Protein backbone atom coordinates (compact mmCIF):
# COMPACT_ATOMS: atom_id res chain seq x y z
CA UNK A 1 0.00 0.00 0.00
CA UNK A 2 2.87 2.37 0.65
CA UNK A 3 4.07 1.90 -2.92
CA UNK A 4 0.59 2.59 -4.22
CA UNK A 5 0.47 5.74 -2.10
CA UNK A 6 3.81 6.86 -3.48
CA UNK A 7 2.64 6.20 -7.02
CA UNK A 8 -0.57 8.18 -6.48
CA UNK A 9 1.51 11.05 -5.09
CA UNK A 10 2.88 11.58 -8.59
CA UNK A 11 -0.36 13.33 -9.44
CA UNK A 12 -3.64 13.05 -11.34
CA UNK A 13 -2.07 11.02 -14.13
CA UNK A 14 -1.03 8.32 -11.67
CA UNK A 15 -4.46 8.23 -10.04
CA UNK A 16 -6.13 7.83 -13.44
CA UNK A 17 -3.71 5.04 -14.38
CA UNK A 18 -4.38 3.20 -11.11
CA UNK A 19 -8.13 3.46 -11.71
CA UNK A 20 -7.72 2.29 -15.31
CA UNK A 21 -6.03 -0.93 -14.21
CA UNK A 22 -8.87 -1.63 -11.79
CA UNK A 23 -7.48 -0.82 -8.36
CA UNK A 24 -10.77 0.61 -7.07
CA UNK A 25 -12.52 -2.63 -5.96
CA UNK A 26 -9.41 -3.86 -4.15
CA UNK A 27 -8.88 -0.65 -2.23
CA UNK A 28 -12.60 -0.51 -1.46
CA UNK A 29 -12.37 -4.02 0.00
CA UNK A 30 -9.48 -2.95 2.23
CA UNK A 31 -11.77 -0.48 3.97
CA UNK A 32 -13.36 -3.49 5.66
CA UNK A 33 -10.04 -4.49 7.24
CA UNK A 34 -9.81 -3.99 11.00
CA UNK A 35 -6.02 -3.51 10.77
CA UNK A 36 -5.15 -0.20 12.40
CA UNK A 37 -1.82 0.06 10.59
CA UNK A 38 -3.63 0.32 7.24
CA UNK A 39 -5.82 3.26 8.21
CA UNK A 40 -3.43 6.12 7.52
CA UNK A 41 -2.31 4.74 4.18
CA UNK A 42 -5.88 3.98 3.11
CA UNK A 43 -7.05 7.46 4.01
CA UNK A 44 -4.25 8.94 1.92
CA UNK A 45 -4.99 6.67 -1.04
CA UNK A 46 -8.71 7.35 -0.88
CA UNK A 47 -8.17 11.08 -0.58
CA UNK A 48 -6.19 11.00 -3.83
CA UNK A 49 -8.80 8.89 -5.62
CA UNK A 50 -11.88 10.73 -4.36
CA UNK A 51 -10.37 14.12 -5.17
CA UNK A 52 -10.21 13.21 -8.86
CA UNK A 53 -12.99 10.79 -9.68
CA UNK A 54 -16.62 11.70 -9.05
CA UNK A 55 -17.87 8.18 -9.76
CA UNK A 56 -15.58 6.84 -7.04
CA UNK A 57 -17.06 9.41 -4.65
CA UNK A 58 -20.53 8.11 -5.41
CA UNK A 59 -19.49 4.45 -5.08
CA UNK A 60 -17.78 5.16 -1.78
CA UNK A 61 -20.94 6.71 -0.35
CA UNK A 62 -23.11 3.94 -1.80
CA UNK A 63 -20.97 1.29 -0.09
CA UNK A 64 -20.91 3.23 3.21
CA UNK A 65 -17.14 3.73 2.85
CA UNK A 66 -17.44 7.36 3.86
CA UNK A 67 -18.05 6.17 7.45
CA UNK A 68 -14.43 4.96 7.48
CA UNK A 69 -13.22 8.50 6.87
CA UNK A 70 -15.58 10.04 9.38
CA UNK A 71 -14.30 7.64 12.03
CA UNK A 72 -10.71 8.44 11.08
CA UNK A 73 -11.30 12.19 11.35
CA UNK A 74 -13.05 11.73 14.70
CA UNK A 75 -10.06 9.75 16.04
CA UNK A 76 -7.65 12.39 14.73
CA UNK A 77 -9.64 15.13 16.42
CA UNK A 78 -9.23 13.21 19.67
CA UNK A 79 -5.48 12.97 19.09
CA UNK A 80 -5.39 9.33 18.04
CA UNK A 81 -4.16 9.57 14.46
CA UNK A 82 -1.89 12.62 14.39
CA UNK A 83 1.28 10.59 14.67
CA UNK A 84 0.09 8.30 11.88
CA UNK A 85 -0.51 11.21 9.56
CA UNK A 86 2.96 12.57 10.27
CA UNK A 87 4.49 9.17 9.54
CA UNK A 88 2.58 8.96 6.26
CA UNK A 89 3.74 12.43 5.24
CA UNK A 90 7.32 11.45 5.96
CA UNK A 91 6.99 8.21 4.00
CA UNK A 92 5.57 10.12 1.02
CA UNK A 93 8.44 12.61 1.14
CA UNK A 94 11.07 9.88 0.78
Short mmCIF file of N, CA and C in Angstrom, two decimals, residues 1-9 18 23-33 35-46 48-49 68 88 91-92:
data_model
loop_
_atom_site.label_atom_id
_atom_site.label_comp_id
_atom_site.label_asym_id
_atom_site.label_seq_id
_atom_site.Cartn_x
_atom_site.Cartn_y
_atom_site.Cartn_z
N UNK A 1 0.81 -1.19 0.00
CA UNK A 1 0.00 0.00 0.00
C UNK A 1 0.86 1.25 0.00
N UNK A 2 1.99 1.20 0.66
CA UNK A 2 2.87 2.37 0.65
C UNK A 2 3.35 2.69 -0.76
N UNK A 3 3.65 1.66 -1.53
CA UNK A 3 4.07 1.90 -2.92
C UNK A 3 2.94 2.49 -3.74
N UNK A 4 1.73 2.02 -3.52
CA UNK A 4 0.59 2.59 -4.22
C UNK A 4 0.42 4.05 -3.83
N UNK A 5 0.55 4.36 -2.55
CA UNK A 5 0.47 5.74 -2.10
C UNK A 5 1.52 6.61 -2.74
N UNK A 6 2.74 6.10 -2.82
CA UNK A 6 3.81 6.86 -3.48
C UNK A 6 3.50 7.09 -4.96
N UNK A 7 2.98 6.06 -5.61
CA UNK A 7 2.64 6.20 -7.02
C UNK A 7 1.55 7.25 -7.20
N UNK A 8 0.52 7.22 -6.37
CA UNK A 8 -0.57 8.18 -6.48
C UNK A 8 -0.10 9.60 -6.18
N UNK A 9 0.97 9.73 -5.41
CA UNK A 9 1.51 11.05 -5.09
C UNK A 9 2.10 11.74 -6.32
N UNK A 18 -4.02 4.22 -12.11
CA UNK A 18 -4.38 3.20 -11.11
C UNK A 18 -5.84 2.80 -11.26
N UNK A 23 -7.86 -0.77 -9.77
CA UNK A 23 -7.48 -0.82 -8.36
C UNK A 23 -8.65 -0.54 -7.42
N UNK A 24 -9.67 0.14 -7.92
CA UNK A 24 -10.77 0.61 -7.07
C UNK A 24 -11.42 -0.49 -6.22
N UNK A 25 -11.85 -1.62 -6.79
CA UNK A 25 -12.52 -2.63 -5.96
C UNK A 25 -11.62 -3.21 -4.87
N UNK A 26 -10.33 -3.30 -5.14
CA UNK A 26 -9.41 -3.86 -4.15
C UNK A 26 -9.20 -2.91 -2.98
N UNK A 27 -9.06 -1.63 -3.30
CA UNK A 27 -8.88 -0.65 -2.23
C UNK A 27 -10.18 -0.48 -1.45
N UNK A 28 -11.30 -0.58 -2.13
CA UNK A 28 -12.60 -0.51 -1.46
C UNK A 28 -12.74 -1.67 -0.47
N UNK A 29 -12.31 -2.85 -0.87
CA UNK A 29 -12.37 -4.02 0.00
C UNK A 29 -11.49 -3.85 1.24
N UNK A 30 -10.38 -3.17 1.10
CA UNK A 30 -9.48 -2.95 2.23
C UNK A 30 -10.10 -2.08 3.31
N UNK A 31 -11.10 -1.30 2.97
CA UNK A 31 -11.77 -0.48 3.97
C UNK A 31 -12.46 -1.34 5.03
N UNK A 32 -12.72 -2.59 4.72
CA UNK A 32 -13.36 -3.49 5.66
C UNK A 32 -12.35 -4.13 6.62
N UNK A 33 -11.08 -3.90 6.40
CA UNK A 33 -10.04 -4.49 7.24
C UNK A 33 -10.00 -3.80 8.60
N UNK A 35 -7.43 -3.80 10.48
CA UNK A 35 -6.02 -3.51 10.77
C UNK A 35 -5.79 -2.01 10.92
N UNK A 36 -5.37 -1.62 12.10
CA UNK A 36 -5.15 -0.20 12.40
C UNK A 36 -3.98 0.37 11.61
N UNK A 37 -2.99 -0.45 11.30
CA UNK A 37 -1.82 0.06 10.59
C UNK A 37 -2.12 0.42 9.13
N UNK A 38 -3.25 -0.02 8.61
CA UNK A 38 -3.63 0.32 7.24
C UNK A 38 -4.38 1.64 7.14
N UNK A 39 -4.92 2.11 8.25
CA UNK A 39 -5.82 3.26 8.21
C UNK A 39 -5.22 4.51 7.58
N UNK A 40 -4.04 4.88 8.01
CA UNK A 40 -3.43 6.12 7.52
C UNK A 40 -3.16 6.03 6.03
N UNK A 41 -2.61 4.91 5.60
CA UNK A 41 -2.31 4.74 4.18
C UNK A 41 -3.59 4.72 3.35
N UNK A 42 -4.61 4.03 3.84
CA UNK A 42 -5.88 3.98 3.11
C UNK A 42 -6.53 5.35 3.00
N UNK A 43 -6.48 6.12 4.06
CA UNK A 43 -7.05 7.46 4.01
C UNK A 43 -6.33 8.30 2.96
N UNK A 44 -5.02 8.20 2.92
CA UNK A 44 -4.25 8.94 1.92
C UNK A 44 -4.63 8.50 0.50
N UNK A 45 -4.65 7.20 0.28
CA UNK A 45 -4.99 6.67 -1.04
C UNK A 45 -6.38 7.10 -1.46
N UNK A 46 -7.34 6.96 -0.54
CA UNK A 46 -8.71 7.35 -0.88
C UNK A 46 -8.85 8.84 -1.10
N UNK A 48 -6.68 10.76 -2.46
CA UNK A 48 -6.19 11.00 -3.83
C UNK A 48 -7.23 10.57 -4.87
N UNK A 49 -7.83 9.41 -4.66
CA UNK A 49 -8.80 8.89 -5.62
C UNK A 49 -10.07 9.74 -5.63
N UNK A 68 -15.83 5.22 7.15
CA UNK A 68 -14.43 4.96 7.48
C UNK A 68 -13.69 6.27 7.69
N UNK A 88 2.93 9.10 7.67
CA UNK A 88 2.58 8.96 6.26
C UNK A 88 3.19 10.08 5.44
N UNK A 91 6.79 9.31 4.95
CA UNK A 91 6.99 8.21 4.00
C UNK A 91 6.79 8.70 2.57
N UNK A 92 5.84 9.60 2.36
CA UNK A 92 5.57 10.12 1.02
C UNK A 92 6.70 11.02 0.55
#
